[in-house]
Amino acid sequence: MTDEPTGTDPAATKTAELSCAGCGEIVFPSEDFCENCGRRLREGAAAPAGGPGPARREGATTKQYRGGADPARACAHCASRTIDAEGYCGACGMRQPAERDHVEITVPAGAAGVSDRGRRYARNEDALALTGHATGVAAVVSDGVGSSQRPEEASRAAADTGAAELAARLDAGTDPQEATRLAALKAAAAVAALAGSPGEAPSCTYVSAVVHGGAVTVGWIGDSRVYWIAAQEPPEDAADAGVEADTADLAELTGSAQLTEDDSWAAFMVAEGALTEAEAEAHPNAHVITAWLGADAGEVHPHVRTYRPSGPGTLLVCSDGLWNYFPAPAALAALVDGSADALGTARTLVRHALDAGGRDNITVAVIPLPTPSTEQPR
Amino acid sequence: MSHPHFSISVDQNKFLPEGGREVHAIVSVEATDTRGSQPVRVDRTRAGEVIIIDTSGSMSYPETKLRAAIEAAQTAIDTLRDGVEFAVVSGSNWATMVYPAQPGLVAADDRTRREAKRALGRLTASGGTAIGSWLRLADELFGDRDGIRHAILLTDGKNQHESAEELDAVLFRCGGRFVCDCRGVGTDWEVAELRKVASALLGTVDIVADPAGLVADFQAMTEAAMGKAVADVALRVWTPQTARIKFVKQVMPTVEDLTGRRTDSAPQAGDYPLGAWGSEVRDYHICVEVPPGEIGRELRAAWVKVVVPGEAGEEPQVLASGNVLAQWTDDEAASTKINARVAHYTGQVELAAAAQEGLQAYRDGDLETATARLGRAVVLAGEAGNDAMTAMLRKVVDVIDPVTGTVRLKRDISKAAEMELDTRSSKTVRTRKDETVNSRRGQG
């Protein structure tokens, strides 16, 4: 059984978009060459997308990772056009910047995301997916576990599977909490299926955020996070800013707050009272995660929570490449300019993480609330 | 001809510090049967074998030397599998056909083996030594045939009856045309000379000090030759336009510098001849100098492939490939780590050089240098876990402290011990305990 968007999905029937036969990039009928890879599009080169595989959704920019093989592409270092299947230049030998090295995504609902390789790793093992759904926007961020095999494939599968499933469930009217849980489980299954043998299990973290009406539902496994950055912090004398009135399934959000709790050694030690937050963060084990997606993960139990912000603000869905440098909600809030658009905010946050050292891959999705455009997303 | 399955694995620390230029890697090339770990099937491989026996006058002093050589050659003939085309040549001031009578090769069967052994039995020793002329006849016998082409050369003396230039010219002509394993019997031959022959012809060199050991040695050598399934294998090394290959060395089973053997084969690529292969593993140390790159950038510093000639008029076939990478990092812990296998083989290349230089100094009467170099060799052999080298070194020096390499030259070093150490000094061992290699192979 498949839960891909089908004929019942209003978006799927909307357009038959064209895509480049060389790289799969969406192209327009008026274009002669693919903007992405430079391939000539005429002479039957372009084919309608949405044939085999999931139909493309409007605003669903869950970009597919493509390898470096692209004979038409010029080397980023020496301009020679001899890039081979493994992504190395045939003249100067440099590994080409993968498409995934820096990815920017925007969706019509005013949300955006940026994922960057950072300054220290050769590869971007984070993955990001943003999609519109019937009543709002959904974002998924996944961070490949560096010590596993092919972590970049794990995170890609998790983000794409999770986002597609979330949108499909929400479009079908499933309750956001249940949709979040089911999407995480489907992503977990997709990642587990990547394992070629018991000895190698590609693994990753997972975090999703769904905006529906005025509420936010988050789900996670691992240490990727969601933050709420309030446009206006509550007055100093108010009771503890941030999460308030924590009822069974709906928490009221006043000020900026972290909406997820890491499945990590550090979080565990802090929760147990064994270490302070600062001690735990400084410990070599700080980044050891205690739950993940992967064939070796055992049974996966996604955490799911729903919040209702009391005022406007911005939702940040991010990997530890960002929050390592700015773990406190207030630190992130200081970097978010309420007047900037979502893409501008995402770029600014990534730039700050790069400037701070960029030791890890950096990914952040930015979802403003309420949606800035007057038009509701599909 | 069905090829064995070749695989390449690269062992290196790809991380370079900021501004780093020199990339080192150990490239292991392994050939196995396509069905897995079983030996390569060779029964249908076309093969030619030429056995060259020194019959100069010295071979009859003592007479047991010639008799042992004949017996060894007869055993080698018995070891040839049916259908292998062979010939036996005797060498003195010139080369003479022993079997068949006219220059050419004949297919091995019961009758030809019997005739060849009988012809060997009639050999007598007289005249001088002109190794180049013997090799020239072997080369004519192989002609332009394809498949495995292997020769065994046995000699007991120096190449006195032709000039070094004549020998060099023949070696230049024969390089890549056939593989030749060389054996020196007794202690009157020259190690450097025979090593040069073996090296040029991609073969092995060894000493058989006691003629009684010849039979077993010839049998082993012929069995190894019969185990070869593919000839004319080459290592193709591609490098970036701005890079420079500093060296390509075989480091296992023996040290052999291949750097100068390169022939340009494709844009930015050169081929290094590896000879014939059966089921076996050989390791190569490759060093490439690259222009420094930005932190975080990754470079393919070398693209290494195993190639064999294609069918007539066709491109060579690529049977395996691997990447030697470079990535610049500001993480000092990563960039300062020296790969264990690179270090291991670097030590053994130095070990071979130290032993050979020490022995040369000893022959030149420079006992101080001899003591220092052989002492260094003792340290390196210990570090590498090369027990065979340690044992041979202990026949020429008394070890006072194996850690610092304090040694004393033995009062009377036997010629056989000196030549044995010299001849075998380039033999290496894979790694001290070889755990990583074993576990990796265990998964295959």
PDB file of N, CA, C and O in Angstrom, chain A residues 77 84 86 88-95 117 119-120 122 359, chain B residues 238 240-241 268 295-300 303 323 325 327-328 330:
ATOM      1  N   HIS A  77      36.043  24.766 -10.118  1.00  0.00           N
ATOM      2  CA  HIS A  77      37.395  25.254  -9.803  1.00  0.00           C
ATOM      3  C   HIS A  77      38.182  25.621 -11.045  1.00  0.00           C
ATOM      4  O   HIS A  77      38.870  26.628 -11.081  1.00  0.00           O
ATOM      5  N   ASP A  84      33.161  13.644 -13.714  1.00  0.00           N
ATOM      6  CA  ASP A  84      32.836  12.229 -13.905  1.00  0.00           C
ATOM      7  C   ASP A  84      31.719  11.772 -12.968  1.00  0.00           C
ATOM      8  O   ASP A  84      31.181  12.556 -12.184  1.00  0.00           O
ATOM      9  N   GLU A  86      31.591  10.108 -10.369  1.00  0.00           N
ATOM     10  CA  GLU A  86      31.779  10.188  -8.920  1.00  0.00           C
ATOM     11  C   GLU A  86      31.818  11.629  -8.431  1.00  0.00           C
ATOM     12  O   GLU A  86      31.992  11.880  -7.240  1.00  0.00           O
ATOM     13  N   TYR A  88      34.062  14.026  -9.443  1.00  0.00           N
ATOM     14  CA  TYR A  88      35.377  14.663  -9.447  1.00  0.00           C
ATOM     15  C   TYR A  88      35.659  15.238 -10.830  1.00  0.00           C
ATOM     16  O   TYR A  88      35.252  14.674 -11.842  1.00  0.00           O
ATOM     17  N   CYS A  89      36.392  16.328 -10.852  1.00  0.00           N
ATOM     18  CA  CYS A  89      36.762  16.939 -12.119  1.00  0.00           C
ATOM     19  C   CYS A  89      37.847  16.109 -12.789  1.00  0.00           C
ATOM     20  O   CYS A  89      38.836  15.729 -12.150  1.00  0.00           O
ATOM     21  N   GLY A  90      37.682  15.860 -14.091  1.00  0.00           N
ATOM     22  CA  GLY A  90      38.649  15.050 -14.828  1.00  0.00           C
ATOM     23  C   GLY A  90      39.933  15.783 -15.149  1.00  0.00           C
ATOM     24  O   GLY A  90      40.899  15.188 -15.600  1.00  0.00           O
ATOM     25  N   ALA A  91      39.963  17.080 -14.902  1.00  0.00           N
ATOM     26  CA  ALA A  91      41.179  17.849 -15.167  1.00  0.00           C
ATOM     27  C   ALA A  91      41.909  18.172 -13.866  1.00  0.00           C
ATOM     28  O   ALA A  91      43.064  17.814 -13.689  1.00  0.00           O
ATOM     29  N   CYS A  92      41.223  18.833 -12.922  1.00  0.00           N
ATOM     30  CA  CYS A  92      41.922  19.282 -11.714  1.00  0.00           C
ATOM     31  C   CYS A  92      41.682  18.357 -10.529  1.00  0.00           C
ATOM     32  O   CYS A  92      42.356  18.473  -9.512  1.00  0.00           O
ATOM     33  N   GLY A  93      40.740  17.411 -10.655  1.00  0.00           N
ATOM     34  CA  GLY A  93      40.544  16.420  -9.596  1.00  0.00           C
ATOM     35  C   GLY A  93      39.665  16.874  -8.447  1.00  0.00           C
ATOM     36  O   GLY A  93      39.346  16.081  -7.563  1.00  0.00           O
ATOM     37  N   MET A  94      39.259  18.145  -8.425  1.00  0.00           N
ATOM     38  CA  MET A  94      38.477  18.633  -7.286  1.00  0.00           C
ATOM     39  C   MET A  94      37.095  17.995  -7.259  1.00  0.00           C
ATOM     40  O   MET A  94      36.443  17.856  -8.291  1.00  0.00           O
ATOM     41  N   ARG A  95      36.675  17.637  -6.074  1.00  0.00           N
ATOM     42  CA  ARG A  95      35.315  17.160  -5.904  1.00  0.00           C
ATOM     43  C   ARG A  95      34.391  18.352  -6.091  1.00  0.00           C
ATOM     44  O   ARG A  95      34.622  19.419  -5.527  1.00  0.00           O
ATOM     45  N   ARG A 117      26.504  22.919   3.834  1.00  0.00           N
ATOM     46  CA  ARG A 117      27.545  21.943   4.186  1.00  0.00           C
ATOM     47  C   ARG A 117      28.364  22.379   5.396  1.00  0.00           C
ATOM     48  O   ARG A 117      28.928  21.557   6.119  1.00  0.00           O
ATOM     49  N   ARG A 119      31.631  24.541   7.136  1.00  0.00           N
ATOM     50  CA  ARG A 119      33.006  24.830   6.728  1.00  0.00           C
ATOM     51  C   ARG A 119      33.952  23.684   6.978  1.00  0.00           C
ATOM     52  O   ARG A 119      35.131  23.779   6.626  1.00  0.00           O
ATOM     53  N   ARG A 120      33.510  22.636   7.595  1.00  0.00           N
ATOM     54  CA  ARG A 120      34.464  21.610   7.989  1.00  0.00           C
ATOM     55  C   ARG A 120      34.214  20.265   7.328  1.00  0.00           C
ATOM     56  O   ARG A 120      35.132  19.501   7.106  1.00  0.00           O
ATOM     57  N   ALA A 122      33.108  17.640   4.295  1.00  0.00           N
ATOM     58  CA  ALA A 122      33.169  17.609   2.833  1.00  0.00           C
ATOM     59  C   ALA A 122      31.776  17.476   2.230  1.00  0.00           C
ATOM     60  O   ALA A 122      31.570  17.766   1.066  1.00  0.00           O
ATOM     61  N   ARG A 359      31.237  24.177  12.108  1.00  0.00           N
ATOM     62  CA  ARG A 359      31.878  22.880  12.304  1.00  0.00           C
ATOM     63  C   ARG A 359      31.019  21.728  11.815  1.00  0.00           C
ATOM     64  O   ARG A 359      31.525  20.654  11.532  1.00  0.00           O
TER      65      ARG A 359
ATOM     66  N   TRP B 238      45.912   7.982 -12.737  1.00  0.00           N
ATOM     67  CA  TRP B 238      45.513   9.310 -13.205  1.00  0.00           C
ATOM     68  C   TRP B 238      45.801  10.309 -12.093  1.00  0.00           C
ATOM     69  O   TRP B 238      45.615   9.997 -10.911  1.00  0.00           O
ATOM     70  N   PRO B 240      45.584  14.772 -11.096  1.00  0.00           N
ATOM     71  CA  PRO B 240      45.107  16.082 -11.539  1.00  0.00           C
ATOM     72  C   PRO B 240      46.180  16.796 -12.357  1.00  0.00           C
ATOM     73  O   PRO B 240      47.376  16.551 -12.169  1.00  0.00           O
ATOM     74  N   GLN B 241      45.728  17.685 -13.236  1.00  0.00           N
ATOM     75  CA  GLN B 241      46.655  18.424 -14.103  1.00  0.00           C
ATOM     76  C   GLN B 241      47.794  19.081 -13.340  1.00  0.00           C
ATOM     77  O   GLN B 241      48.919  19.121 -13.813  1.00  0.00           O
ATOM     78  N   GLN B 268      46.624  12.696 -18.728  1.00  0.00           N
ATOM     79  CA  GLN B 268      46.913  12.804 -17.290  1.00  0.00           C
ATOM     80  C   GLN B 268      47.093  11.449 -16.626  1.00  0.00           C
ATOM     81  O   GLN B 268      46.919  11.319 -15.422  1.00  0.00           O
ATOM     82  N   ILE B 295      40.489  24.787   3.074  1.00  0.00           N
ATOM     83  CA  ILE B 295      39.972  23.932   4.140  1.00  0.00           C
ATOM     84  C   ILE B 295      38.580  23.432   3.735  1.00  0.00           C
ATOM     85  O   ILE B 295      37.757  24.204   3.259  1.00  0.00           O
ATOM     86  N   GLY B 296      38.344  22.145   3.918  1.00  0.00           N
ATOM     87  CA  GLY B 296      37.028  21.585   3.599  1.00  0.00           C
ATOM     88  C   GLY B 296      36.951  21.003   2.199  1.00  0.00           C
ATOM     89  O   GLY B 296      36.109  20.169   1.922  1.00  0.00           O
ATOM     90  N   ARG B 297      37.834  21.414   1.295  1.00  0.00           N
ATOM     91  CA  ARG B 297      37.786  20.909  -0.072  1.00  0.00           C
ATOM     92  C   ARG B 297      38.315  19.483  -0.128  1.00  0.00           C
ATOM     93  O   ARG B 297      39.228  19.124   0.597  1.00  0.00           O
ATOM     94  N   GLU B 298      37.716  18.732  -1.055  1.00  0.00           N
ATOM     95  CA  GLU B 298      38.205  17.366  -1.257  1.00  0.00           C
ATOM     96  C   GLU B 298      38.687  17.218  -2.695  1.00  0.00           C
ATOM     97  O   GLU B 298      38.031  17.664  -3.627  1.00  0.00           O
ATOM     98  N   LEU B 299      39.817  16.562  -2.831  1.00  0.00           N
ATOM     99  CA  LEU B 299      40.451  16.399  -4.143  1.00  0.00           C
ATOM    100  C   LEU B 299      40.685  14.915  -4.396  1.00  0.00           C
ATOM    101  O   LEU B 299      41.061  14.177  -3.491  1.00  0.00           O
ATOM    102  N   ARG B 300      40.467  14.511  -5.643  1.00  0.00           N
ATOM    103  CA  ARG B 300      40.918  13.173  -6.029  1.00  0.00           C
ATOM    104  C   ARG B 300      42.374  13.351  -6.454  1.00  0.00           C
ATOM    105  O   ARG B 300      42.666  13.871  -7.526  1.00  0.00           O
ATOM    106  N   TRP B 303      43.624   8.573  -9.279  1.00  0.00           N
ATOM    107  CA  TRP B 303      42.589   7.603  -9.611  1.00  0.00           C
ATOM    108  C   TRP B 303      43.348   6.397 -10.135  1.00  0.00           C
ATOM    109  O   TRP B 303      44.007   6.471 -11.170  1.00  0.00           O
ATOM    110  N   ASN B 323      40.100   5.380  -5.479  1.00  0.00           N
ATOM    111  CA  ASN B 323      40.469   6.791  -5.357  1.00  0.00           C
ATOM    112  C   ASN B 323      41.470   7.017  -4.238  1.00  0.00           C
ATOM    113  O   ASN B 323      41.286   6.526  -3.130  1.00  0.00           O
ATOM    114  N   LEU B 325      42.486  10.143  -2.106  1.00  0.00           N
ATOM    115  CA  LEU B 325      41.870  11.443  -1.881  1.00  0.00           C
ATOM    116  C   LEU B 325      42.744  12.352  -1.032  1.00  0.00           C
ATOM    117  O   LEU B 325      43.657  11.900  -0.338  1.00  0.00           O
ATOM    118  N   GLN B 327      41.947  15.820   1.510  1.00  0.00           N
ATOM    119  CA  GLN B 327      40.982  16.800   2.011  1.00  0.00           C
ATOM    120  C   GLN B 327      41.666  17.655   3.051  1.00  0.00           C
ATOM    121  O   GLN B 327      42.263  17.132   3.992  1.00  0.00           O
ATOM    122  N   TRP B 328      41.560  18.946   2.864  1.00  0.00           N
ATOM    123  CA  TRP B 328      42.248  19.850   3.780  1.00  0.00           C
ATOM    124  C   TRP B 328      41.371  20.137   4.990  1.00  0.00           C
ATOM    125  O   TRP B 328      40.158  20.326   4.854  1.00  0.00           O
ATOM    126  N   ASP B 330      41.384  21.892   9.238  1.00  0.00           N
ATOM    127  CA  ASP B 330      42.118  22.594  10.295  1.00  0.00           C
ATOM    128  C   ASP B 330      42.070  21.789  11.588  1.00  0.00           C
ATOM    129  O   ASP B 330      42.495  22.260  12.628  1.00  0.00           O
TER     130      ASP B 330
END
